[in-house]
Tab-separated table of C-alpha atoms and ligand atoms in Angstrom:
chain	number	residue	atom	x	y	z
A	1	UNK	CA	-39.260	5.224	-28.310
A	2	UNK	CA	-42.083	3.514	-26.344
A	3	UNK	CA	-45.705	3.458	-28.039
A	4	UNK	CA	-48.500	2.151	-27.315
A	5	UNK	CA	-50.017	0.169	-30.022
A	6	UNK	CA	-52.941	-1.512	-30.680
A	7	UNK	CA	-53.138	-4.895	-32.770
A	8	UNK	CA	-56.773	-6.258	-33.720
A	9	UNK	CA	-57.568	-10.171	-34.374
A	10	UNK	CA	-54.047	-10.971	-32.666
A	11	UNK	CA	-55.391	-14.208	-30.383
A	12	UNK	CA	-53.380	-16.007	-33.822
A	13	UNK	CA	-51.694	-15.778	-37.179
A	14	UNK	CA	-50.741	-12.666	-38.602
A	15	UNK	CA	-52.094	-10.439	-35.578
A	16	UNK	CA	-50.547	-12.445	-32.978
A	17	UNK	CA	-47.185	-12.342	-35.038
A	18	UNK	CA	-47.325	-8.310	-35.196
A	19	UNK	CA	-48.095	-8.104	-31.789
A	20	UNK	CA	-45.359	-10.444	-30.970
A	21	UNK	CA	-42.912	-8.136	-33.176
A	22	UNK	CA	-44.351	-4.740	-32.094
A	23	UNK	CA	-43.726	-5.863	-28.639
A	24	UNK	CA	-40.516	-6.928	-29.522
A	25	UNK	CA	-39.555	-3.628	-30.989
A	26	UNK	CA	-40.667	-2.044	-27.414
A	27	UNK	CA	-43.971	-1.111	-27.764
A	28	UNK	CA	-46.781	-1.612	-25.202
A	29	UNK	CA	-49.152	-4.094	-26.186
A	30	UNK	CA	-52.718	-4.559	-26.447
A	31	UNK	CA	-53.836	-7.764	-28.318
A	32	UNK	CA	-57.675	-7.414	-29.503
A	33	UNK	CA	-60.103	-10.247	-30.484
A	34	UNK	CA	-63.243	-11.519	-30.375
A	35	UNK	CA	-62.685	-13.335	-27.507
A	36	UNK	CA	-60.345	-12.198	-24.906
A	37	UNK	CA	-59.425	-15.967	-23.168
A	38	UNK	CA	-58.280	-16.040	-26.988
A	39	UNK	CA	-55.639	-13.674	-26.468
A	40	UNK	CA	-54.125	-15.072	-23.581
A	41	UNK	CA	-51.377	-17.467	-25.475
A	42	UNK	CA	-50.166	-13.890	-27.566
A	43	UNK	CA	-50.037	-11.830	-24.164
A	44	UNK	CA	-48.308	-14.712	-22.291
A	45	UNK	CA	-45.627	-15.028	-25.274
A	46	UNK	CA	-44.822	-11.103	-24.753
A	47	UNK	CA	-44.928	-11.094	-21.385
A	48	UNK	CA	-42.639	-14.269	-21.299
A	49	UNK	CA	-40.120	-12.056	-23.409
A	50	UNK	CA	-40.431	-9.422	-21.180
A	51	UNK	CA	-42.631	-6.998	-23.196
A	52	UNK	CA	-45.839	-5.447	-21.777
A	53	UNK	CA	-49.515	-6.888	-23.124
A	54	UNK	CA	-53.361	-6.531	-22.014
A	55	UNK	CA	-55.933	-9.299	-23.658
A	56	UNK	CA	-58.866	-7.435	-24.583
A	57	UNK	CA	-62.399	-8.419	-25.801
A	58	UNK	CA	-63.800	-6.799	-28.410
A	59	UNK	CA	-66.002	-7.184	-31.775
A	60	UNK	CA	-64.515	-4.453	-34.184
A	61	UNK	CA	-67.560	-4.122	-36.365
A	62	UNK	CA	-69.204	-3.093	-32.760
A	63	UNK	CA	-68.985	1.015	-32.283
A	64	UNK	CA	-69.744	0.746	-28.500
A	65	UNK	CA	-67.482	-2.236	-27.698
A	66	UNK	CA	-64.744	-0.623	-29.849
A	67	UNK	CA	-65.305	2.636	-27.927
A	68	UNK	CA	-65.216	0.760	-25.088
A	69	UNK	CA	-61.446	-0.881	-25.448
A	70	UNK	CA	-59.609	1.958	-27.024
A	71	UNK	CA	-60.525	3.473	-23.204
A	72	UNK	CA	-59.362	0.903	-21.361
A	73	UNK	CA	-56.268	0.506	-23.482
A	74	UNK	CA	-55.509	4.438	-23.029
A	75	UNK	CA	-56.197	4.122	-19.610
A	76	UNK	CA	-54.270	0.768	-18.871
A	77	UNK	CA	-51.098	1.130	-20.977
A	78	UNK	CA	-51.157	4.730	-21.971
A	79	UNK	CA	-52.459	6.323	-25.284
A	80	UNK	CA	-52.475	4.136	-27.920
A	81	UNK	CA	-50.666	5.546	-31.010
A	82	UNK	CA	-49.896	2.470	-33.232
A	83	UNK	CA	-53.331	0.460	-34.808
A	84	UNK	CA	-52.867	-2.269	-37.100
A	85	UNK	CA	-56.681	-2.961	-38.499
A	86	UNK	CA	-55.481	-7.201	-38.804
A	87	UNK	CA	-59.316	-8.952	-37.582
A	88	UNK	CA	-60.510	-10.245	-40.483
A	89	UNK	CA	-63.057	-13.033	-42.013
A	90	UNK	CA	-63.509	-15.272	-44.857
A	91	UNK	CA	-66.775	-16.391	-46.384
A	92	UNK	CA	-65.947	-17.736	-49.760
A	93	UNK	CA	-68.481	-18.493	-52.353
A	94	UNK	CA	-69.003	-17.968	-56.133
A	95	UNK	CA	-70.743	-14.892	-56.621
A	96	UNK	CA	-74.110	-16.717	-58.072
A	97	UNK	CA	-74.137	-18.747	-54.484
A	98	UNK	CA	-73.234	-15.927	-52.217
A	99	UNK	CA	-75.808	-14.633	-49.519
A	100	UNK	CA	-76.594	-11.113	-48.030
A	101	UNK	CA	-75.150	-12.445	-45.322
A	102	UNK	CA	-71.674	-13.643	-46.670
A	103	UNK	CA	-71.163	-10.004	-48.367
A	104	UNK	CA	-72.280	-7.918	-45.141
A	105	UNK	CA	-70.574	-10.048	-42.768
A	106	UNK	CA	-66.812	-9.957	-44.678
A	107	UNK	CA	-67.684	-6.009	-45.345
A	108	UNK	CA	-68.512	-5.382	-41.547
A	109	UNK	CA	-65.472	-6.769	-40.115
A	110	UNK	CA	-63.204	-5.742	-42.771
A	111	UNK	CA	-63.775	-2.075	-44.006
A	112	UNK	CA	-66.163	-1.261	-40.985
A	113	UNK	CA	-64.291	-2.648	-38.483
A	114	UNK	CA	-61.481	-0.571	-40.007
A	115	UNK	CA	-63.251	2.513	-40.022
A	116	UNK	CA	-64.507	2.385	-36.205
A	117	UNK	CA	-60.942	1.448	-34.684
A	118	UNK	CA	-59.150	4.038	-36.686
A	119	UNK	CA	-62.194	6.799	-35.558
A	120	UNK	CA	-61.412	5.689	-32.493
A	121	UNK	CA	-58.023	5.793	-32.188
A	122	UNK	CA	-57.251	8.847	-34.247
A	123	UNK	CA	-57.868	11.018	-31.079
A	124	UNK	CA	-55.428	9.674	-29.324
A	125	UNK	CA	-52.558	9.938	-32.047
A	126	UNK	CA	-54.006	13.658	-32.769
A	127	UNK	CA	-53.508	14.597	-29.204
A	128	UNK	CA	-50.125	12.542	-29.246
A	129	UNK	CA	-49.121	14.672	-32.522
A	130	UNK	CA	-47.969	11.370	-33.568
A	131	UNK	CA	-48.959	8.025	-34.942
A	132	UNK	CA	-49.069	4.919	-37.222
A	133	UNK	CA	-51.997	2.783	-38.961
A	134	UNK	CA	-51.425	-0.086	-40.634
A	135	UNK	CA	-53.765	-1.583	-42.662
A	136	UNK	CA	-54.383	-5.573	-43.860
A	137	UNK	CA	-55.321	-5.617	-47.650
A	138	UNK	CA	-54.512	-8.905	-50.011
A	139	UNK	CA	-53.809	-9.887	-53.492
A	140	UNK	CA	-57.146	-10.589	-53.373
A	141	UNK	CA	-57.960	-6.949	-53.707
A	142	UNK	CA	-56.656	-7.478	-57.303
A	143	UNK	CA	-59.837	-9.650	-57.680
A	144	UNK	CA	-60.135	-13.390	-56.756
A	145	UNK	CA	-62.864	-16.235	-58.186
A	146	UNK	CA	-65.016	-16.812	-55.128
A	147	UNK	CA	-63.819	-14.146	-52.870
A	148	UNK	CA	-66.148	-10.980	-54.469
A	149	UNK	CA	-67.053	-10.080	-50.939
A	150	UNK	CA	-63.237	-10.485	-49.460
A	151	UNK	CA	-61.739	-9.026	-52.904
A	152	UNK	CA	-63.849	-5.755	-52.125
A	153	UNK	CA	-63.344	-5.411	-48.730
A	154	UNK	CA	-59.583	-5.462	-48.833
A	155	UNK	CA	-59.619	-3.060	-52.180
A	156	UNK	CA	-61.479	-1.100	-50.239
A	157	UNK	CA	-58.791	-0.981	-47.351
A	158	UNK	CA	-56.539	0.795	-50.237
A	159	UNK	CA	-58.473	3.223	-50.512
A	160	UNK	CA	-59.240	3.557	-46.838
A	161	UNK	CA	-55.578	4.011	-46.098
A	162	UNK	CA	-54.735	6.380	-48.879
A	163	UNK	CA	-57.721	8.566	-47.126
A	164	UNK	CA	-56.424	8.074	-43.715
A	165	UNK	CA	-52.826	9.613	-45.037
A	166	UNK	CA	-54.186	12.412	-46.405
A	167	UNK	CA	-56.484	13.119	-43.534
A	168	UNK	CA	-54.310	12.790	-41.131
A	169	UNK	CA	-50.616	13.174	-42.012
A	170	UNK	CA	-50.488	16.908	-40.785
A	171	UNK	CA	-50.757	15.179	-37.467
A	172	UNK	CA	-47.746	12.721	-37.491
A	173	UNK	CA	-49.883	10.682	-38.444
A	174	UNK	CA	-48.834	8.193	-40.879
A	175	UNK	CA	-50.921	4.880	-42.809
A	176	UNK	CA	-50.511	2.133	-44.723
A	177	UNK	CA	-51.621	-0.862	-46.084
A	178	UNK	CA	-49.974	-4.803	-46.487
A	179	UNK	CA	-51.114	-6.323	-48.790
A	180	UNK	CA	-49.964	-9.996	-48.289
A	181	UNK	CA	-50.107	-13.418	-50.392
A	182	UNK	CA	-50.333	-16.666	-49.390
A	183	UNK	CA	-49.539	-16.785	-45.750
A	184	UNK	CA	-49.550	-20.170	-43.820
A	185	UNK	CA	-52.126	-19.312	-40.942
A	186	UNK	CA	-55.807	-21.002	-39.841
A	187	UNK	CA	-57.537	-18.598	-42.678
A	188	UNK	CA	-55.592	-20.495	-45.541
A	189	UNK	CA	-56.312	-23.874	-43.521
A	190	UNK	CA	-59.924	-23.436	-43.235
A	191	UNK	CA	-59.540	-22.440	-47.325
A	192	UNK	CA	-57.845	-25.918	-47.841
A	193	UNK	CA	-60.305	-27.676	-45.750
A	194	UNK	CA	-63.640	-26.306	-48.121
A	195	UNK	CA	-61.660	-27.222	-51.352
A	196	UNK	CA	-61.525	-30.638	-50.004
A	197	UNK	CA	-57.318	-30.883	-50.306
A	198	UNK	CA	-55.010	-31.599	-47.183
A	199	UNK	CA	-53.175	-28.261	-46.091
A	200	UNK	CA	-49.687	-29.555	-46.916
A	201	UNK	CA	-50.418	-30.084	-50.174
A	202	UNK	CA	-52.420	-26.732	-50.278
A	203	UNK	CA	-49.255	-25.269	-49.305
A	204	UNK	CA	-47.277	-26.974	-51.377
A	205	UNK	CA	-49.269	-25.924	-54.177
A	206	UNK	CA	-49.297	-22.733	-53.766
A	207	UNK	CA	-45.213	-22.598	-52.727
A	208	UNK	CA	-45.182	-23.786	-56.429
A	209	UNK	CA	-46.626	-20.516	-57.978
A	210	UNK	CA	-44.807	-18.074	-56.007
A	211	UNK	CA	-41.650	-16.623	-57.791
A	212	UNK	CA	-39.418	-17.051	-53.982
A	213	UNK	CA	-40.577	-20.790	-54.161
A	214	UNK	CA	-41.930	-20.712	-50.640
A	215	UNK	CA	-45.459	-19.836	-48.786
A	216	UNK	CA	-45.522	-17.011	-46.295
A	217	UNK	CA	-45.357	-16.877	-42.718
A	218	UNK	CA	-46.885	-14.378	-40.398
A	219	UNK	CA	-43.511	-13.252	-39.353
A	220	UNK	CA	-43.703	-12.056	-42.919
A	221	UNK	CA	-46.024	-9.363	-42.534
A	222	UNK	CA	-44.930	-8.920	-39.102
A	223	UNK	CA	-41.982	-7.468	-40.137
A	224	UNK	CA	-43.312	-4.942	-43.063
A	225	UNK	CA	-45.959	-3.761	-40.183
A	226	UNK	CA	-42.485	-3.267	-37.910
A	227	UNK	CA	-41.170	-1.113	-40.648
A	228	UNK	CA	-44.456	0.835	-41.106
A	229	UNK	CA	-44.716	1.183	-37.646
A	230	UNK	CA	-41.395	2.788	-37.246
A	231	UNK	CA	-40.096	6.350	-36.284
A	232	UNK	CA	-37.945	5.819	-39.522
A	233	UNK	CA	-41.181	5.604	-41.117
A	234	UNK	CA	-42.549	9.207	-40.919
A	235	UNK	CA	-42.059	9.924	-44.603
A	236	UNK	CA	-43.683	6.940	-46.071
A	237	UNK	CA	-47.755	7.098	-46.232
A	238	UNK	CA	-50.521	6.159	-48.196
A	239	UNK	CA	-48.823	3.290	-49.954
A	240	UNK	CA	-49.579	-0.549	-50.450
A	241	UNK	CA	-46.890	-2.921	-49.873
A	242	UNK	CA	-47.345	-6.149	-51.695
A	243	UNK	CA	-46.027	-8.850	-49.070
A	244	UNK	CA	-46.171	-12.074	-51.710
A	245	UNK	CA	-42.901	-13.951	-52.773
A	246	UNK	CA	-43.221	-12.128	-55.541
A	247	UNK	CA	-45.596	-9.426	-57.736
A	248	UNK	CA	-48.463	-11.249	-57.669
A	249	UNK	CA	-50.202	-13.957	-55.445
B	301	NAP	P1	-56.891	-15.795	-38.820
B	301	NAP	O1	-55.806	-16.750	-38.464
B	301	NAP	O2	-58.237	-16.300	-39.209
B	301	NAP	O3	-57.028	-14.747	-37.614
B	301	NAP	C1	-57.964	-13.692	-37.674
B	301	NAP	C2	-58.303	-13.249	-36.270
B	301	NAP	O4	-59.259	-12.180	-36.359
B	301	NAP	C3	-58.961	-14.381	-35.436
B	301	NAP	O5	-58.355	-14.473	-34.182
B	301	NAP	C4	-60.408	-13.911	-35.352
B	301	NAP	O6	-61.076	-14.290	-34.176
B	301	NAP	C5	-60.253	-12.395	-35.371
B	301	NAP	N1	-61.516	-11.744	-35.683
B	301	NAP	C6	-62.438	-12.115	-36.625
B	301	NAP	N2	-63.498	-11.291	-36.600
B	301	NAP	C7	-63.256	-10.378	-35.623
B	301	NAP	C8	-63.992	-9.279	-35.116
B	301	NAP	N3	-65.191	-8.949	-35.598
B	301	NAP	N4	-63.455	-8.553	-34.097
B	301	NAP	C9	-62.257	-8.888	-33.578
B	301	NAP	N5	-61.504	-9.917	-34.026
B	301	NAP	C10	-62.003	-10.664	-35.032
B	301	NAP	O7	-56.451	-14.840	-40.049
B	301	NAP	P2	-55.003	-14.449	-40.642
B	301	NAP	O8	-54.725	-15.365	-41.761
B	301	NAP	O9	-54.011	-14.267	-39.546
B	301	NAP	O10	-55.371	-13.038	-41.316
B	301	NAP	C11	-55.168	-11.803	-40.659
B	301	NAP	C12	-55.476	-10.679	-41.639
B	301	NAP	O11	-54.652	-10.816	-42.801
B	301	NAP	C13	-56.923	-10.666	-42.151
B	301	NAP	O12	-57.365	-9.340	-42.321
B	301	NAP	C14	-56.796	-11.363	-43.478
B	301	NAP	O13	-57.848	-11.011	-44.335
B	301	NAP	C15	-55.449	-10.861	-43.951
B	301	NAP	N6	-54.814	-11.706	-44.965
B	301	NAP	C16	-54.494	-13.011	-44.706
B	301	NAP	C17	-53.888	-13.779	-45.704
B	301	NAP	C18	-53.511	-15.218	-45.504
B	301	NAP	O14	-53.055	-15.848	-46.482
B	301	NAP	N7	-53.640	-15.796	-44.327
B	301	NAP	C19	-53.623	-13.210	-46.949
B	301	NAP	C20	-53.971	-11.877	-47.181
B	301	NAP	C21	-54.556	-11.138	-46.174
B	301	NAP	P3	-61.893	-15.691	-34.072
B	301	NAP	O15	-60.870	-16.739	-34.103
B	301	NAP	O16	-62.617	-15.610	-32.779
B	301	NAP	O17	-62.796	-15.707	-35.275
């Protein structure tokens, strides 16, 4: 069946992969980012395939702007039932070096950005009697030396989810989090680049330490979100799937 979902940060890596595979599994499209020029690779790459996309501008941690695009989405490609809360930051530091302004930015776009996009599109899946959120989380939620901010933003997307199912399952409504590991995208490049090491060799590294002996791609999480995202999927809610090569990052 036809849905319309709704995939946040998707101008690249792991949003732009979901809403390359959500597309691909029929759904109507709309890719969300800061910048909506941003999106236009991601919309042209489902529209080449045949699928239906809208670029759309928006700042999640922004209740207005968010307000804003959930209408045009319903209004442009129909009532958008499928969210996938991907738009996320990084602003690394050790905890004794990190400012008020490296917690509350990772916490804003993260958890709060979360919040407003599923408030927002929860009225649409209750009228709908149907739909899915999923939910980006990390290892890093298991805790993560200079990531305190990131670590409790994505922990806190756990138990965001888990609410979300509970809240909302008598609806059709149905959420979940991915929690995935090292994934080869421009986050983990940017990581490489303030550690001083070249990226293959970041990669490398890290393929090293992760029991399938290989880093992950965004097609990756892609799929998990696919099977989250599915009709298939109406019994499963609430849950955290680890997305990592292995149990751990
Ligand atoms: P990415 O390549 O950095 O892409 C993130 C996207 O989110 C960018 O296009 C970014 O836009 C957008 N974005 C940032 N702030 C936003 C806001 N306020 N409103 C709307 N869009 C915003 O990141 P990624 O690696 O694909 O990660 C995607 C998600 O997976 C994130 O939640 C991340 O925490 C999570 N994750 C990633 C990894 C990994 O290894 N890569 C591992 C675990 C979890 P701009 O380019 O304009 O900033």
């Amino acid at each position: 069946m036809t849905r319309t979902a709704i995939v946040t940060g998707a101008a690249r890596g792991i949003g732009a992969a979901t809403a390359l595979r959500l597309a691909a599994d029929g759904h109507a499209v709309a890719v969300l980012d800061l910048d909506p020029a941003q999106c236009a690779d991601t919309v042209r790459a489902i529209t080449d395939a045949g699928g239906r996309a809208i670029a759309i501008g928006a700042d999640v941690a922004d209740a207005a702007a968010v307000d804003a695009a959930v209408a045009r989405v319903a209004a442009e490609l129909g009532a958008p039932t499928i969210l996938v809360n991907n738009a996320g930051i990084i602003r690394d530091n050790l905890l004794f070096k990190m400012t008020e302004d490296d917690w509350d930015a990772v916490l804003s776009v993260h958890l709060r950005g979360a919040f407003l996009m599923s408030r927002a599109v929860q009225k649409h899946q209750v009228a709908e009697e149907w739909g899915r959120v999923v939910n980006l989380s990390s290892t890093s939620a298991l805790g993560n030396r200079g990531q305190a901010n990131y670590a409790a933003a994505k922990a806190g997307m756990q138990g965001f989810t888990k609410t979300l199912a509970i809240e909302l399952g008598r609806y059709g409504v149905t959420a979940n989090a991915i929690a995935p590991g090292f994934i080869v995208t421009d986050m983990t490049r940017s990581t490489a680049e303030r550690l001083g090491v070249g990226f293959d060799e970041f990669v490398a590294f890290n393929a090293d330490q992760i029991p399938v002996g290989r880093a992950g791609y965004p097609e990756d999480i892609a799929a998990a979100a696919s099977f989250f995202c599915s009709e298939e999927a109406g019994f499963v809610s609430g849950q955290v799937l680890y997305v990592a090569g292995g149990p751990r990052a």
